[in-house]
CSV table of C-alpha atoms in Angstrom, one decimal:
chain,number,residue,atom,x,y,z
A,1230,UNK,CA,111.6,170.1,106.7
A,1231,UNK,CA,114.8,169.2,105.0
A,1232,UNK,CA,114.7,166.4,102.1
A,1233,UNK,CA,117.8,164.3,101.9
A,1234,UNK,CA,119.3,162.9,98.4
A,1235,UNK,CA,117.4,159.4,99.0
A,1236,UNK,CA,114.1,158.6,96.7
A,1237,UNK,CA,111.9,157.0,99.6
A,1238,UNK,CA,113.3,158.7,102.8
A,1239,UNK,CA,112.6,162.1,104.2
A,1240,UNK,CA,114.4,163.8,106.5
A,1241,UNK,CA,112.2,166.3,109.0
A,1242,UNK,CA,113.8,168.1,111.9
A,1243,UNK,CA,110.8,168.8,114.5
A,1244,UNK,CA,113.3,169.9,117.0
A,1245,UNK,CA,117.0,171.7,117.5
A,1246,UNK,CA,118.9,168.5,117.8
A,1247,UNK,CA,116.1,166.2,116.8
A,1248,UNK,CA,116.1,164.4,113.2
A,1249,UNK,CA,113.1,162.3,111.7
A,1250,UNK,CA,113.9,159.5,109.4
A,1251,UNK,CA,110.7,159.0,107.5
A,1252,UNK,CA,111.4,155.8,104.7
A,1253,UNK,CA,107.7,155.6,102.4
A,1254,UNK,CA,108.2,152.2,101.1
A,1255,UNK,CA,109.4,148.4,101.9
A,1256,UNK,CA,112.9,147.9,103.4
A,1257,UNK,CA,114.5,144.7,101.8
A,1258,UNK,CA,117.4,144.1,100.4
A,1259,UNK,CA,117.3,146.6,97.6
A,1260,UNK,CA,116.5,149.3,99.8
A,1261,UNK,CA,118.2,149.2,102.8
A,1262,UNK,CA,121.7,150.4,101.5
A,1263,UNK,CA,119.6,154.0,101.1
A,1264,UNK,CA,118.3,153.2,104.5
A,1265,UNK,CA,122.0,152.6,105.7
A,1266,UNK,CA,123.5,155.4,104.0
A,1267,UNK,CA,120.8,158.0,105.1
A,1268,UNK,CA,121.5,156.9,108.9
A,1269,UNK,CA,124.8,157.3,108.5
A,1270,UNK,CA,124.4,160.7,107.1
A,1271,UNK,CA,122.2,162.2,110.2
A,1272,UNK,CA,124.5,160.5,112.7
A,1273,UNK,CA,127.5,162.3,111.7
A,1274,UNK,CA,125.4,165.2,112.2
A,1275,UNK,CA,125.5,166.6,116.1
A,1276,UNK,CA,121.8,165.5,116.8
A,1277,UNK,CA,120.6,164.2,120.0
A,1278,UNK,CA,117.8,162.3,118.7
A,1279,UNK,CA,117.3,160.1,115.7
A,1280,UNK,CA,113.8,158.9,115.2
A,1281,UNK,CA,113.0,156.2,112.6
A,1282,UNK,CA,109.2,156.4,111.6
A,1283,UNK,CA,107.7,153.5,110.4
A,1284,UNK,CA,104.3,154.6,110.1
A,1285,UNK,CA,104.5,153.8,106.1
A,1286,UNK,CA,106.5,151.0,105.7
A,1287,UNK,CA,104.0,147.6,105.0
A,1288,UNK,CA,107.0,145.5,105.0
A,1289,UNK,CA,110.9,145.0,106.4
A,1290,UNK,CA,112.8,141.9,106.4
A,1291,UNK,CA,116.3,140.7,108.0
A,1292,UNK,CA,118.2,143.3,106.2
A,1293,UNK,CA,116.1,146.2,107.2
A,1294,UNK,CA,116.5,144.8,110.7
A,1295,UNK,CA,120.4,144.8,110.8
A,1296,UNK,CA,120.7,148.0,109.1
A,1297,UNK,CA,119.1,149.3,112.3
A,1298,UNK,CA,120.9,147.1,114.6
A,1299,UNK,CA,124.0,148.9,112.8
A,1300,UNK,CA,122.6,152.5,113.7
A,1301,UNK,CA,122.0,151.6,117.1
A,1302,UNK,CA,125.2,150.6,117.8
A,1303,UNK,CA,126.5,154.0,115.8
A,1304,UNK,CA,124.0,155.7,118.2
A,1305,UNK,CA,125.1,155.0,121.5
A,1306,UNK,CA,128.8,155.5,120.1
A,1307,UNK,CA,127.8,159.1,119.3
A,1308,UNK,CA,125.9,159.6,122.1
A,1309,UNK,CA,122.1,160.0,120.2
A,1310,UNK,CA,119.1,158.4,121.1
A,1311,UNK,CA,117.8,156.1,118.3
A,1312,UNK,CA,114.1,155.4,118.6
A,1313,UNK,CA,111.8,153.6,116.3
A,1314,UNK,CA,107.8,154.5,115.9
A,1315,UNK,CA,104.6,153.4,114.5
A,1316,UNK,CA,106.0,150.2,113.7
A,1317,UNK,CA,102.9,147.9,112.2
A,1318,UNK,CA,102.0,144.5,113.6
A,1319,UNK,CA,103.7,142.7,110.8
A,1320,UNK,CA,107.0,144.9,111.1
A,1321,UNK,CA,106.8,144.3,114.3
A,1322,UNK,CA,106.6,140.9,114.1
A,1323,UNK,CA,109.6,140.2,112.4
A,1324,UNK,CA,111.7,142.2,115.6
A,1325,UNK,CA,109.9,139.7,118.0
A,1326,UNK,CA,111.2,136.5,116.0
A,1327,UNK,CA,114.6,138.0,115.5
A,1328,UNK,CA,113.8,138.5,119.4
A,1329,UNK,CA,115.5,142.0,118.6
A,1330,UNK,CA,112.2,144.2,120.4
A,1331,UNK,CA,113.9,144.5,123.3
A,1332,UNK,CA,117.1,145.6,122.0
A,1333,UNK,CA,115.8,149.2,120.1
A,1334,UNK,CA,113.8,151.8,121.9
A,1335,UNK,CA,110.1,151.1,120.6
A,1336,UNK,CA,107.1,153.4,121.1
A,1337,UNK,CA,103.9,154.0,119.6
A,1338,UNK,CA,103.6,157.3,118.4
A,1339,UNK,CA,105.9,159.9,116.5
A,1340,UNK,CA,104.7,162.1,119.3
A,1341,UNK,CA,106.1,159.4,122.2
A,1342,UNK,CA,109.4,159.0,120.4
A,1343,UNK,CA,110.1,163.1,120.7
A,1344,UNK,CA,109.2,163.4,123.8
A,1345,UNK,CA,110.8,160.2,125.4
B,963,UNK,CA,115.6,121.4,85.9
B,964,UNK,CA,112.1,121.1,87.0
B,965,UNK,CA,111.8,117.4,86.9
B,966,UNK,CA,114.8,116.7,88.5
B,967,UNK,CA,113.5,119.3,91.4
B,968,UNK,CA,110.3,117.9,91.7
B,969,UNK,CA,111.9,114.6,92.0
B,970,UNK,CA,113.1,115.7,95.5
B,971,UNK,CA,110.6,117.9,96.9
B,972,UNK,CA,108.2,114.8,97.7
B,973,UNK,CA,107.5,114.4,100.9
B,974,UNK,CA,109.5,112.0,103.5
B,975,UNK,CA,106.8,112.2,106.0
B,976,UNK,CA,104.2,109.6,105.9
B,977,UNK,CA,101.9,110.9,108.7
B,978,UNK,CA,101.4,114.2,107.0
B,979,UNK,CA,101.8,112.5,103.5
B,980,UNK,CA,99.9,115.4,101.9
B,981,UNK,CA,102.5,116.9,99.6
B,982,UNK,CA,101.2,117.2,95.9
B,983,UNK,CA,104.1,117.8,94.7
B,984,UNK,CA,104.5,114.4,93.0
B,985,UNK,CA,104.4,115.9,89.3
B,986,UNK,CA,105.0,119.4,89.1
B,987,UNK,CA,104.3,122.7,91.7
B,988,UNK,CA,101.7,124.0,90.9
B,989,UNK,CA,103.1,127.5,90.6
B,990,UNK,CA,106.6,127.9,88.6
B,991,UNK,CA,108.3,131.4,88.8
B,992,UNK,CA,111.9,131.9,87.2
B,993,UNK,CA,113.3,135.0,88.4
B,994,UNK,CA,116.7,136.8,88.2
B,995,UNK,CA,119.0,137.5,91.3
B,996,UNK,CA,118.2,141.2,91.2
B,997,UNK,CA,116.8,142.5,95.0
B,998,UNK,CA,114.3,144.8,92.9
B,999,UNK,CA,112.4,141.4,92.2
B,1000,UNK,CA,111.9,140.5,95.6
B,1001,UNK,CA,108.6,142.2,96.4
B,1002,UNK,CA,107.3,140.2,93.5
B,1003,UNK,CA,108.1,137.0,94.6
B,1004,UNK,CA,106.9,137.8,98.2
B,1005,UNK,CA,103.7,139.3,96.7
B,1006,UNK,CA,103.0,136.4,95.3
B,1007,UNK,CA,103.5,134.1,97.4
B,1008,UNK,CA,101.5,136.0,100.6
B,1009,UNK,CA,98.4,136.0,97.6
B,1010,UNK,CA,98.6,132.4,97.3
B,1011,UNK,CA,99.0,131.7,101.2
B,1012,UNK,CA,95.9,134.2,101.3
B,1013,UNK,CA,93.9,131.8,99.0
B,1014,UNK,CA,94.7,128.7,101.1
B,1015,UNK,CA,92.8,130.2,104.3
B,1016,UNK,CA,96.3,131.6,106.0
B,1017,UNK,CA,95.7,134.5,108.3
B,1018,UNK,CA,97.1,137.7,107.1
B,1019,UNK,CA,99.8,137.7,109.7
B,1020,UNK,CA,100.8,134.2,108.4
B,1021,UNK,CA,101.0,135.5,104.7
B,1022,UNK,CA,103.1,137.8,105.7
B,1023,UNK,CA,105.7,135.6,107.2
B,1024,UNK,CA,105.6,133.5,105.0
B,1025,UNK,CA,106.7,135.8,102.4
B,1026,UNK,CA,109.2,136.9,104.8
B,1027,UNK,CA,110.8,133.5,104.9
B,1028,UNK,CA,110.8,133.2,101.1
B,1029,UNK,CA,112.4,136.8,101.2
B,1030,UNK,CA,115.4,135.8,103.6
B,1031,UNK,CA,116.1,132.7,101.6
B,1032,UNK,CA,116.2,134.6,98.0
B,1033,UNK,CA,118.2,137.2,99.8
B,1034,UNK,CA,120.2,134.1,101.3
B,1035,UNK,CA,120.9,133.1,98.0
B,1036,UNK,CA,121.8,136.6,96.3
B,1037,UNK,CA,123.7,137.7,98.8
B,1038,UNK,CA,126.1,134.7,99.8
B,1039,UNK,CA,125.3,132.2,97.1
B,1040,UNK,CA,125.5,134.4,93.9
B,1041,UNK,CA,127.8,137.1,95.9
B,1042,UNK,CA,125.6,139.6,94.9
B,1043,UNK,CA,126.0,138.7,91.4
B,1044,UNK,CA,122.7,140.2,90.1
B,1045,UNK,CA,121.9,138.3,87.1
B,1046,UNK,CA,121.9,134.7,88.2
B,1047,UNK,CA,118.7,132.4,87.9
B,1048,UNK,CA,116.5,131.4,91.1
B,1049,UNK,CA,113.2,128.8,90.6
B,1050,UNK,CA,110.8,129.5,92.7
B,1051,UNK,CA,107.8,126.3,93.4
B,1052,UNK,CA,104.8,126.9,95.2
B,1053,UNK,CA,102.2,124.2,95.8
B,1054,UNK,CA,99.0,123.8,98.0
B,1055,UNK,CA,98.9,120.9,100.7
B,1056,UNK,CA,95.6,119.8,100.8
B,1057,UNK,CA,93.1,119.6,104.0
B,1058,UNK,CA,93.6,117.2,106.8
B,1059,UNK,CA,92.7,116.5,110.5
B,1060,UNK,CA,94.3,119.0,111.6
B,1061,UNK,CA,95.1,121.5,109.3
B,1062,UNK,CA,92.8,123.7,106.6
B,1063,UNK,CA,96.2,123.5,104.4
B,1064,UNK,CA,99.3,124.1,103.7
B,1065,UNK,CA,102.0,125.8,101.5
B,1066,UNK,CA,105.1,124.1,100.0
B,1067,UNK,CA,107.7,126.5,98.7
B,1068,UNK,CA,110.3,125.5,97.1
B,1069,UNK,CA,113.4,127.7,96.0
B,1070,UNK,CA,116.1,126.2,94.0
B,1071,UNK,CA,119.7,127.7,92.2
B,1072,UNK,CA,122.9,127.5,90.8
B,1073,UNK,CA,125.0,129.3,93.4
B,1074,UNK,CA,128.0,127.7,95.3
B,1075,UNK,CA,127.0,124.7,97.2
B,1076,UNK,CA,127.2,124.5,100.9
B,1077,UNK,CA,127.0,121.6,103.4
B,1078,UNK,CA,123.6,121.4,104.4
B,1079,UNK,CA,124.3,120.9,108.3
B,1080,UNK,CA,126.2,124.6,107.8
B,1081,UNK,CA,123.0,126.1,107.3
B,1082,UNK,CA,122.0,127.3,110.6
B,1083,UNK,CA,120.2,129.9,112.1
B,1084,UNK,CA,122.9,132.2,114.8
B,1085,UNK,CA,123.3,132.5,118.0
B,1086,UNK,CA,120.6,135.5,118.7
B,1087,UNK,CA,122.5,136.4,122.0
B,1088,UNK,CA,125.2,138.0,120.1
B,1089,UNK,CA,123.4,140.9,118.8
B,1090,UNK,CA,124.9,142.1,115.2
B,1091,UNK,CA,123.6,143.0,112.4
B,1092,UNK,CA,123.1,140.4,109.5
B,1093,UNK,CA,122.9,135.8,109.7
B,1094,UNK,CA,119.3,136.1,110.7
B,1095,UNK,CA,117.8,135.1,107.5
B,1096,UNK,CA,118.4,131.2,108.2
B,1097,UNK,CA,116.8,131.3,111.4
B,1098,UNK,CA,113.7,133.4,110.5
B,1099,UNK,CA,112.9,131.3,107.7
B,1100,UNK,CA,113.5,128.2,110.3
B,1101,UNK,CA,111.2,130.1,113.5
B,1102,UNK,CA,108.2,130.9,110.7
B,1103,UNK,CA,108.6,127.7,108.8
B,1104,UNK,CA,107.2,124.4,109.8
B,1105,UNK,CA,109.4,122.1,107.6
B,1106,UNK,CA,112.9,123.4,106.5
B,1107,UNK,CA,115.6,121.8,104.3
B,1108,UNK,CA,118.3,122.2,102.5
B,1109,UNK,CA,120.1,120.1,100.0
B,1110,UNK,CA,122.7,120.1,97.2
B,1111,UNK,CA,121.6,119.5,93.8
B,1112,UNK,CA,123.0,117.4,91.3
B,1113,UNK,CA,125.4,119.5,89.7
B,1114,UNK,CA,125.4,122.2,91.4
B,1115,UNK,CA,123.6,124.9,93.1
B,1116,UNK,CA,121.1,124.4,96.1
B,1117,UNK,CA,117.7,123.3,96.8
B,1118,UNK,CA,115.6,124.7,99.8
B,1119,UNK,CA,112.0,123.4,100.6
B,1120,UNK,CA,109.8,124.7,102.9
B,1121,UNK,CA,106.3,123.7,104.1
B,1122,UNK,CA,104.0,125.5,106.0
B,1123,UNK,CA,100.4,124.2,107.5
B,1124,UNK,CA,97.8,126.0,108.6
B,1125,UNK,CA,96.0,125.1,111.3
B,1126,UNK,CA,92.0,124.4,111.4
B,1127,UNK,CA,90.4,126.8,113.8
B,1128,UNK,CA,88.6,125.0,116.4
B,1129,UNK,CA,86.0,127.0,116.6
B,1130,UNK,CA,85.0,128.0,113.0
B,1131,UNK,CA,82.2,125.7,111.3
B,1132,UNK,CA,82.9,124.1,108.5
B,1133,UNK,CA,80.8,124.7,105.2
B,1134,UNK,CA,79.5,121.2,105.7
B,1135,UNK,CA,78.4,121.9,109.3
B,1136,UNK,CA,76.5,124.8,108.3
B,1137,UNK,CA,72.7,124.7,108.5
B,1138,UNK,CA,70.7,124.7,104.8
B,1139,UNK,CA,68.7,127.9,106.1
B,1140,UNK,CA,72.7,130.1,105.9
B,1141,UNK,CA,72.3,129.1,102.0
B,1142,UNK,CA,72.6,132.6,100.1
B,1143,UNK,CA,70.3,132.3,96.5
B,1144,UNK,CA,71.6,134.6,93.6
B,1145,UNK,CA,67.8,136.1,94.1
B,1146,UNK,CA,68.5,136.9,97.9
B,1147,UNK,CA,71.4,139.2,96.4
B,1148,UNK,CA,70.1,140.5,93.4
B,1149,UNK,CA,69.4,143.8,93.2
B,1150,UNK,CA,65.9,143.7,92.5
B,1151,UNK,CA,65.0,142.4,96.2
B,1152,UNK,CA,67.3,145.3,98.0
């Protein structure tokens, strides 16, 4: 497991060619420029496979949202699967009103997301 | 400020006439245009939403909405200038018919002012990131509007109700045998 620079994101490879983005804390405005910057970061690396796991973020609002929206689009430019995990309810909630849960790959389970 | 704020946050609706925002909200909150104050104005305000019988999924976007519109404000009315003021309003709407409640939020500043028929929610088609804030806080919110203040800077209020579930008792319906004594719960009778 390699930490990057950022205070409340780890960075864990699982797999050759398969990077887990793990942030520990809200994304809102204030933190989704770390967010941002760390995606960028693994996506200029030559990875496959990007997984964002949500399993400890309580909260994300609109900014959160586009920051991803961003990666995505950087993702199929490179070629690397984005997928999000372990999203909570209310998380999740805020993709359904942006009606956005259709556009990112959305599973369950860390576990899902490597394998999918 | 507050007066003239108050002033304009009572209600123009007659048929839900339940906005007690006549004098003064009942919660005032100045806070500073800094991001890293946003979890404490959406903490607080998915507490208070808690208290007025909102479910927890509710709370939570409800705080989302008040976090998209002091974003709003930060980001495009104060340019990201991180030391401007914000007020932030909170008051209960009491009981009616149809509703356990409400919240009225009202968040007012001193950024640039915009026409209030420019403040619009995008078209959600064209998938890009950022301009969702206005229509999130417009999709969770029941009442939404925007105005100019005197002056300058802009005034947003919000109302949400919360709706009476039709099939939980009220504490007037209940039956005198569900009354709890202090003795049925001291510790002596355990």
């Amino acid at each position: 497991m390699a930490n990057s620079q950022s205070t409340f994101i780890s960075v864990e490879q699982p797999e050759e060619g398969i990077v887990v983005l793990v942030p520990s804390a809200d994304i809102d405005m204030s933190r989704s420029p770390e967010l941002r910057s760390v995606l960028r970061q693994e996506m200029g690396r030559s990875v496959h496979k990007l997984i964002v796991d949500l399993d400890s973020v309580e909260y994300m609002d609109s900014s959160g949202l586009a920051t991803l929206v961003e990666a995505m689009r950087n993702a199929s430019g490179n070629k690397t699967k984005l997928v999000i995990c372990n999203m909570n309810p209310k998380v999740s909630a805020i993709f359904e009103i942006a009606r956005l849960d259709s556009f990112f790959s959305i599973v369950g389970s860390r576990e899902e997301a490597i394998s999918l | 400020m507050i007066s003239r704020w108050i002033q304009n946050l009572r209600t123009t609706d007659p048929a839900r006439n339940t906005h007690p925002m006549d004098q003064r909200p009942e919660i005032e909150l100045r806070l500073t245009s800094d991001p890293m104050y946003l979890c404490g104005a959406r903490e607080l305000v998915a507490c208070i939403a808690r208290r007025i019988g909102f479910d927890d999924m509710d709370c939570a976007k409800i705080a989302l909405a008040v976090d998209e519109a002091l974003s709003n404000i930060i980001r495009h009315g104060y340019e990201r200038a991180f030391d401007k003021p914000i007020w932030l309003g909170i008051s209960p709407l009491k009981p009616s018919a149809n509703t356990i409640g409400g919240i009225v939020i009202a968040i007012e500043d001193e950024a640039k002012q915009v026409d209030p028929c420019h403040m619009k929610g995008r078209d959600l088609d064209d998938i890009k990131p950022g301009g969702l804030g206005v229509h999130i806080i417009h999709e969770v919110m029941n009442d939404v509007s925007y105005e100019k203040r005197k002056g300058c800077g802009m005034r947003l209020v919000m109302t949400k109700y919360a709706p009476r579930p039709s099939d939980s008792p009220r504490l007037s319906d209940q039956a005198p045998s569900c009354k709890v004594t202090l003795n049925d719960r001291s510790p002596s009778r355990r």
